[in-house]
PDB file of C-alpha atoms in Angstrom:
ATOM      1  CA  MET A   1     -75.009-110.862 -10.156  1.00  0.00           C
ATOM      2  CA  LEU A   2     -76.548-107.614 -11.634  1.00  0.00           C
ATOM      3  CA  ALA A   3     -80.274-108.017 -12.379  1.00  0.00           C
ATOM      4  CA  LYS A   4     -81.775-104.532 -12.735  1.00  0.00           C
ATOM      5  CA  ILE A   5     -80.749-100.889 -12.745  1.00  0.00           C
ATOM      6  CA  THR A   6     -82.673 -97.813 -11.965  1.00  0.00           C
ATOM      7  CA  GLY A   7     -80.967 -94.412 -12.360  1.00  0.00           C
ATOM      8  CA  THR A   8     -80.875 -91.332 -14.530  1.00  0.00           C
ATOM      9  CA  LEU A   9     -80.189 -91.669 -18.263  1.00  0.00           C
ATOM     10  CA  THR A  10     -77.252 -89.375 -18.915  1.00  0.00           C
ATOM     11  CA  GLU A  11     -76.080 -90.250 -22.477  1.00  0.00           C
ATOM     12  CA  LYS A  12     -77.708 -91.805 -25.503  1.00  0.00           C
ATOM     13  CA  ASN A  13     -75.362 -93.155 -28.261  1.00  0.00           C
ATOM     14  CA  PRO A  14     -76.836 -96.042 -29.939  1.00  0.00           C
ATOM     15  CA  PRO A  15     -76.427 -98.913 -29.110  1.00  0.00           C
ATOM     16  CA  GLN A  16     -74.790 -97.689 -25.843  1.00  0.00           C
ATOM     17  CA  ILE A  17     -76.409 -95.588 -23.089  1.00  0.00           C
ATOM     18  CA  VAL A  18     -75.123 -94.285 -19.750  1.00  0.00           C
ATOM     19  CA  ILE A  19     -77.252 -94.626 -16.558  1.00  0.00           C
ATOM     20  CA  ASP A  20     -75.970 -92.755 -13.588  1.00  0.00           C
ATOM     21  CA  THR A  21     -77.293 -94.317 -10.215  1.00  0.00           C
ATOM     22  CA  ALA A  22     -77.974 -92.421  -7.025  1.00  0.00           C
ATOM     23  CA  HIS A  23     -74.685 -94.023  -5.496  1.00  0.00           C
ATOM     24  CA  GLY A  24     -72.415 -91.791  -7.801  1.00  0.00           C
ATOM     25  CA  LEU A  25     -71.725 -94.715 -10.148  1.00  0.00           C
ATOM     26  CA  SER A  26     -72.274 -94.557 -13.922  1.00  0.00           C
ATOM     27  CA  TYR A  27     -72.946 -97.659 -16.119  1.00  0.00           C
ATOM     28  CA  GLU A  28     -72.190 -97.976 -19.714  1.00  0.00           C
ATOM     29  CA  ILE A  29     -74.842-100.318 -21.010  1.00  0.00           C
ATOM     30  CA  ASP A  30     -75.478-101.880 -24.612  1.00  0.00           C
ATOM     31  CA  VAL A  31     -79.102-102.147 -25.531  1.00  0.00           C
ATOM     32  CA  PRO A  32     -80.973-103.255 -28.598  1.00  0.00           C
ATOM     33  CA  MET A  33     -82.687-100.654 -30.698  1.00  0.00           C
ATOM     34  CA  SER A  34     -86.169-102.003 -29.446  1.00  0.00           C
ATOM     35  CA  THR A  35     -85.138-100.867 -25.920  1.00  0.00           C
ATOM     36  CA  TYR A  36     -83.462 -97.813 -27.275  1.00  0.00           C
ATOM     37  CA  TYR A  37     -86.576 -96.390 -28.822  1.00  0.00           C
ATOM     38  CA  THR A  38     -88.586 -96.808 -25.364  1.00  0.00           C
ATOM     39  CA  LEU A  39     -86.017 -94.854 -23.341  1.00  0.00           C
ATOM     40  CA  PRO A  40     -86.931 -91.505 -22.045  1.00  0.00           C
ATOM     41  CA  ASN A  41     -85.067 -88.170 -22.922  1.00  0.00           C
ATOM     42  CA  THR A  42     -81.667 -87.908 -21.052  1.00  0.00           C
ATOM     43  CA  GLY A  43     -81.956 -86.482 -17.605  1.00  0.00           C
ATOM     44  CA  GLU A  44     -85.036 -88.692 -16.848  1.00  0.00           C
ATOM     45  CA  ALA A  45     -85.136 -91.691 -14.552  1.00  0.00           C
ATOM     46  CA  THR A  46     -85.408 -95.168 -16.089  1.00  0.00           C
ATOM     47  CA  THR A  47     -85.133 -98.789 -15.281  1.00  0.00           C
ATOM     48  CA  LEU A  48     -83.608-101.688 -17.294  1.00  0.00           C
ATOM     49  CA  PHE A  49     -83.159-105.500 -16.856  1.00  0.00           C
ATOM     50  CA  LEU A  50     -79.488-106.411 -16.980  1.00  0.00           C
ATOM     51  CA  HIS A  51     -77.415-109.022 -18.219  1.00  0.00           C
ATOM     52  CA  LEU A  52     -73.712-109.017 -17.599  1.00  0.00           C
ATOM     53  CA  ALA A  53     -71.281-110.739 -19.938  1.00  0.00           C
ATOM     54  CA  ILE A  54     -67.854-111.422 -18.728  1.00  0.00           C
ATOM     55  CA  ARG A  55     -65.007-112.415 -21.062  1.00  0.00           C
ATOM     56  CA  GLU A  56     -61.217-112.715 -20.859  1.00  0.00           C
ATOM     57  CA  ASP A  57     -60.906-109.154 -22.405  1.00  0.00           C
ATOM     58  CA  ALA A  58     -64.016-107.504 -21.291  1.00  0.00           C
ATOM     59  CA  GLN A  59     -67.066-107.141 -19.023  1.00  0.00           C
ATOM     60  CA  GLN A  60     -70.198-105.870 -20.722  1.00  0.00           C
ATOM     61  CA  LEU A  61     -73.463-104.812 -19.472  1.00  0.00           C
ATOM     62  CA  PHE A  62     -76.610-105.397 -21.647  1.00  0.00           C
ATOM     63  CA  GLY A  63     -79.942-103.768 -20.893  1.00  0.00           C
ATOM     64  CA  PHE A  64     -83.524-104.416 -21.766  1.00  0.00           C
ATOM     65  CA  ALA A  65     -86.787-102.859 -21.444  1.00  0.00           C
ATOM     66  CA  SER A  66     -88.441-106.072 -20.182  1.00  0.00           C
ATOM     67  CA  ALA A  67     -87.626-109.305 -18.640  1.00  0.00           C
ATOM     68  CA  ALA A  68     -88.952-111.062 -21.586  1.00  0.00           C
ATOM     69  CA  GLU A  69     -86.476-109.414 -23.959  1.00  0.00           C
ATOM     70  CA  ARG A  70     -83.623-110.132 -21.626  1.00  0.00           C
ATOM     71  CA  SER A  71     -84.918-113.845 -21.431  1.00  0.00           C
ATOM     72  CA  SER A  72     -84.915-113.823 -25.435  1.00  0.00           C
ATOM     73  CA  PHE A  73     -81.294-112.244 -25.439  1.00  0.00           C
ATOM     74  CA  ARG A  74     -80.143-115.193 -23.038  1.00  0.00           C
ATOM     75  CA  MET A  75     -81.579-117.916 -25.234  1.00  0.00           C
ATOM     76  CA  LEU A  76     -80.109-116.525 -28.351  1.00  0.00           C
ATOM     77  CA  ILE A  77     -76.567-116.197 -26.834  1.00  0.00           C
ATOM     78  CA  LYS A  78     -76.631-119.842 -26.034  1.00  0.00           C
ATOM     79  CA  ILE A  79     -76.879-120.912 -29.557  1.00  0.00           C
ATOM     80  CA  SER A  80     -73.744-121.774 -31.288  1.00  0.00           C
ATOM     81  CA  GLY A  81     -72.371-118.995 -33.523  1.00  0.00           C
ATOM     82  CA  ILE A  82     -74.669-116.253 -32.011  1.00  0.00           C
ATOM     83  CA  GLY A  83     -72.773-113.772 -29.928  1.00  0.00           C
ATOM     84  CA  ALA A  84     -73.855-110.892 -27.855  1.00  0.00           C
ATOM     85  CA  ARG A  85     -73.633-108.479 -30.996  1.00  0.00           C
ATOM     86  CA  THR A  86     -75.680-110.647 -33.192  1.00  0.00           C
ATOM     87  CA  ALA A  87     -78.318-111.232 -30.488  1.00  0.00           C
ATOM     88  CA  LEU A  88     -78.618-107.437 -29.726  1.00  0.00           C
ATOM     89  CA  GLY A  89     -78.929-107.152 -33.774  1.00  0.00           C
ATOM     90  CA  ILE A  90     -81.792-109.728 -33.762  1.00  0.00           C
ATOM     91  CA  LEU A  91     -83.571-108.143 -31.019  1.00  0.00           C
ATOM     92  CA  SER A  92     -83.226-104.782 -32.778  1.00  0.00           C
ATOM     93  CA  GLY A  93     -85.029-106.141 -35.704  1.00  0.00           C
ATOM     94  CA  LEU A  94     -87.613-108.214 -33.890  1.00  0.00           C
ATOM     95  CA  SER A  95     -89.480-107.842 -30.537  1.00  0.00           C
ATOM     96  CA  SER A  96     -89.421-111.045 -28.115  1.00  0.00           C
ATOM     97  CA  ASP A  97     -92.871-111.789 -29.490  1.00  0.00           C
ATOM     98  CA  ASP A  98     -92.013-111.383 -33.001  1.00  0.00           C
ATOM     99  CA  LEU A  99     -88.927-113.529 -32.503  1.00  0.00           C
ATOM    100  CA  GLN A 100     -91.014-116.297 -31.003  1.00  0.00           C
ATOM    101  CA  GLN A 101     -93.707-115.994 -33.688  1.00  0.00           C
ATOM    102  CA  ALA A 102     -90.995-116.278 -36.436  1.00  0.00           C
ATOM    103  CA  VAL A 103     -89.406-119.177 -34.712  1.00  0.00           C
ATOM    104  CA  LEU A 104     -92.603-121.174 -34.014  1.00  0.00           C
ATOM    105  CA  ALA A 105     -93.790-120.408 -37.545  1.00  0.00           C
ATOM    106  CA  GLN A 106     -90.376-121.451 -39.073  1.00  0.00           C
ATOM    107  CA  ASP A 107     -90.635-118.005 -40.891  1.00  0.00           C
ATOM    108  CA  ILE A 108     -86.998-118.137 -42.180  1.00  0.00           C
ATOM    109  CA  SER A 109     -87.589-115.011 -44.508  1.00  0.00           C
ATOM    110  CA  ARG A 110     -88.511-113.050 -41.505  1.00  0.00           C
ATOM    111  CA  LEU A 111     -85.459-113.868 -39.747  1.00  0.00           C
ATOM    112  CA  THR A 112     -83.152-113.251 -42.793  1.00  0.00           C
ATOM    113  CA  SER A 113     -84.706-109.780 -43.208  1.00  0.00           C
ATOM    114  CA  ILE A 114     -82.805-108.763 -40.213  1.00  0.00           C
ATOM    115  CA  PRO A 115     -79.143-107.409 -41.191  1.00  0.00           C
ATOM    116  CA  GLY A 116     -76.310-109.941 -40.610  1.00  0.00           C
ATOM    117  CA  ILE A 117     -78.728-112.979 -40.318  1.00  0.00           C
ATOM    118  CA  GLY A 118     -78.235-115.229 -43.275  1.00  0.00           C
ATOM    119  CA  LYS A 119     -80.300-118.316 -44.274  1.00  0.00           C
ATOM    120  CA  LYS A 120     -78.164-120.968 -42.472  1.00  0.00           C
ATOM    121  CA  THR A 121     -78.051-118.625 -39.200  1.00  0.00           C
ATOM    122  CA  ALA A 122     -81.984-118.350 -39.431  1.00  0.00           C
ATOM    123  CA  GLU A 123     -82.290-122.058 -39.932  1.00  0.00           C
ATOM    124  CA  ARG A 124     -80.040-122.854 -36.867  1.00  0.00           C
ATOM    125  CA  LEU A 125     -82.232-120.267 -34.784  1.00  0.00           C
ATOM    126  CA  VAL A 126     -85.319-122.237 -35.846  1.00  0.00           C
ATOM    127  CA  LEU A 127     -84.044-125.629 -35.087  1.00  0.00           C
ATOM    128  CA  GLU A 128     -82.454-124.682 -31.686  1.00  0.00           C
ATOM    129  CA  LEU A 129     -85.064-122.294 -30.398  1.00  0.00           C
ATOM    130  CA  LYS A 130     -88.288-124.006 -31.492  1.00  0.00           C
ATOM    131  CA  ASP A 131     -88.706-126.636 -28.723  1.00  0.00           C
ATOM    132  CA  LYS A 132     -87.508-124.222 -26.137  1.00  0.00           C
ATOM    133  CA  LEU A 133     -90.127-121.527 -27.180  1.00  0.00           C
ATOM    134  CA  LYS A 134     -93.059-123.814 -27.154  1.00  0.00           C
ATOM    135  CA  GLY A 135     -92.942-123.954 -23.296  1.00  0.00           C
ATOM    136  CA  THR A 136     -92.791-120.246 -22.965  1.00  0.00           C
ATOM    137  CA  SER A 137     -94.883-117.190 -23.593  1.00  0.00           C
ATOM    138  CA  PHE A 138     -93.943-113.627 -24.248  1.00  0.00           C
ATOM    139  CA  ASN A 139     -97.728-112.775 -24.590  1.00  0.00           C
ATOM    140  CA  PHE A 140     -98.059-114.584 -27.890  1.00  0.00           C
ATOM    141  CA  THR A 141    -100.135-117.823 -28.723  1.00  0.00           C
ATOM    142  CA  LEU A 142     -99.581-119.278 -31.914  1.00  0.00           C
ATOM    143  CA  ALA A 143    -102.911-119.772 -33.677  1.00  0.00           C
ATOM    144  CA  ALA A 144    -103.856-123.584 -34.349  1.00  0.00           C
ATOM    145  CA  SER A 145    -103.871-122.632 -38.153  1.00  0.00           C
ATOM    146  CA  GLU A 146    -100.347-121.323 -37.868  1.00  0.00           C
ATOM    147  CA  LYS A 147     -98.883-124.388 -36.277  1.00  0.00           C
ATOM    148  CA  PRO A 148     -95.799-125.509 -38.310  1.00  0.00           C
ATOM    149  CA  ASP A 149     -95.854-129.078 -39.701  1.00  0.00           C
ATOM    150  CA  ALA A 150     -93.130-131.047 -37.937  1.00  0.00           C
ATOM    151  CA  ARG A 151     -93.644-133.908 -40.555  1.00  0.00           C
ATOM    152  CA  ASN A 152     -92.836-131.566 -43.347  1.00  0.00           C
ATOM    153  CA  ASP A 153     -89.614-130.397 -41.849  1.00  0.00           C
ATOM    154  CA  ILE A 154     -88.640-133.991 -40.781  1.00  0.00           C
ATOM    155  CA  ALA A 155     -89.324-134.958 -44.570  1.00  0.00           C
ATOM    156  CA  GLN A 156     -87.106-132.109 -45.792  1.00  0.00           C
ATOM    157  CA  ALA A 157     -84.367-133.058 -43.353  1.00  0.00           C
ATOM    158  CA  LEU A 158     -84.462-136.730 -44.677  1.00  0.00           C
ATOM    159  CA  SER A 159     -84.494-135.528 -48.097  1.00  0.00           C
ATOM    160  CA  ALA A 160     -81.504-133.355 -47.610  1.00  0.00           C
ATOM    161  CA  LEU A 161     -79.634-136.362 -46.307  1.00  0.00           C
ATOM    162  CA  GLY A 162     -80.218-138.143 -49.517  1.00  0.00           C
ATOM    163  CA  TYR A 163     -83.208-140.441 -48.730  1.00  0.00           C
ATOM    164  CA  GLY A 164     -85.932-141.128 -51.358  1.00  0.00           C
ATOM    165  CA  ASP A 165     -89.607-140.430 -51.229  1.00  0.00           C
ATOM    166  CA  LYS A 166     -90.505-143.958 -50.560  1.00  0.00           C
ATOM    167  CA  GLU A 167     -87.987-144.311 -47.562  1.00  0.00           C
ATOM    168  CA  ILE A 168     -89.240-140.970 -46.112  1.00  0.00           C
ATOM    169  CA  ASN A 169     -92.786-141.935 -46.359  1.00  0.00           C
ATOM    170  CA  GLY A 170     -92.140-145.238 -44.754  1.00  0.00           C
ATOM    171  CA  ALA A 171     -90.407-143.479 -41.971  1.00  0.00           C
ATOM    172  CA  LEU A 172     -93.047-140.728 -41.472  1.00  0.00           C
ATOM    173  CA  LYS A 173     -95.770-143.510 -41.047  1.00  0.00           C
ATOM    174  CA  ASN A 174     -94.027-144.934 -38.061  1.00  0.00           C
ATOM    175  CA  LEU A 175     -93.688-141.687 -36.255  1.00  0.00           C
ATOM    176  CA  PRO A 176     -96.069-140.498 -33.484  1.00  0.00           C
ATOM    177  CA  THR A 177     -97.948-137.349 -34.599  1.00  0.00           C
ATOM    178  CA  ASP A 178     -96.932-135.125 -31.618  1.00  0.00           C
ATOM    179  CA  LEU A 179     -93.326-135.435 -32.091  1.00  0.00           C
ATOM    180  CA  GLY A 180     -91.067-132.264 -32.428  1.00  0.00           C
ATOM    181  CA  VAL A 181     -88.758-131.966 -35.362  1.00  0.00           C
ATOM    182  CA  SER A 182     -85.491-132.998 -33.734  1.00  0.00           C
ATOM    183  CA  ALA A 183     -86.867-135.999 -31.939  1.00  0.00           C
ATOM    184  CA  GLY A 184     -88.749-136.947 -35.207  1.00  0.00           C
ATOM    185  CA  ILE A 185     -85.528-136.662 -37.268  1.00  0.00           C
ATOM    186  CA  ARG A 186     -83.688-138.957 -34.717  1.00  0.00           C
ATOM    187  CA  GLN A 187     -86.415-141.656 -34.687  1.00  0.00           C
ATOM    188  CA  ALA A 188     -86.806-141.462 -38.474  1.00  0.00           C
ATOM    189  CA  LEU A 189     -83.130-142.070 -38.857  1.00  0.00           C
ATOM    190  CA  GLN A 190     -83.240-144.992 -36.361  1.00  0.00           C
ATOM    191  CA  TYR A 191     -86.028-146.617 -38.320  1.00  0.00           C
ATOM    192  CA  LEU A 192     -84.211-146.117 -41.706  1.00  0.00           C
ATOM    193  CA  SER A 193     -80.941-147.649 -40.420  1.00  0.00           C
ATOM    194  CA  SER A 194     -82.679-150.641 -39.070  1.00  0.00           C
TER     195      SER A 194
END
């Protein structure tokens, strides 16, 4: 598995670059714009963290300025409907820290400001990444005052499923306060179906 590359930057054609290694091999690498802007001039040495994607019809190398950025990319491509190109687009619009902040704060408008990311995709990003990002840190700590209210999200989800205010309030009273949104929705639905 390829993890890192160090070599001379020979071409810069966003989003692709070419790095020539000391062993006579040149690698074509796709990078997000956040990495592209940190690259030195052509002819200078650089180091990137790599992710190799192998598909039936292609093998692609993706490069990142930091391990955190690569980790964000890997989390993004695990989400249904988010491919490598979309993940690069997201990281071109937001740094790893900004992505984590937007997801934990459930800032849908910030995510939809990225070209190609609609409301449904942004909501899916928040839903699928929120619990994963709580245990990680990309040099960002969510202030206590910014903590998203899981109960509000659970109530909105139940309302979208057609439950009335009285049923929703009854279900919320029976939920532990430290529950995440997904687990809270599951428990609320169990309560409402009993």
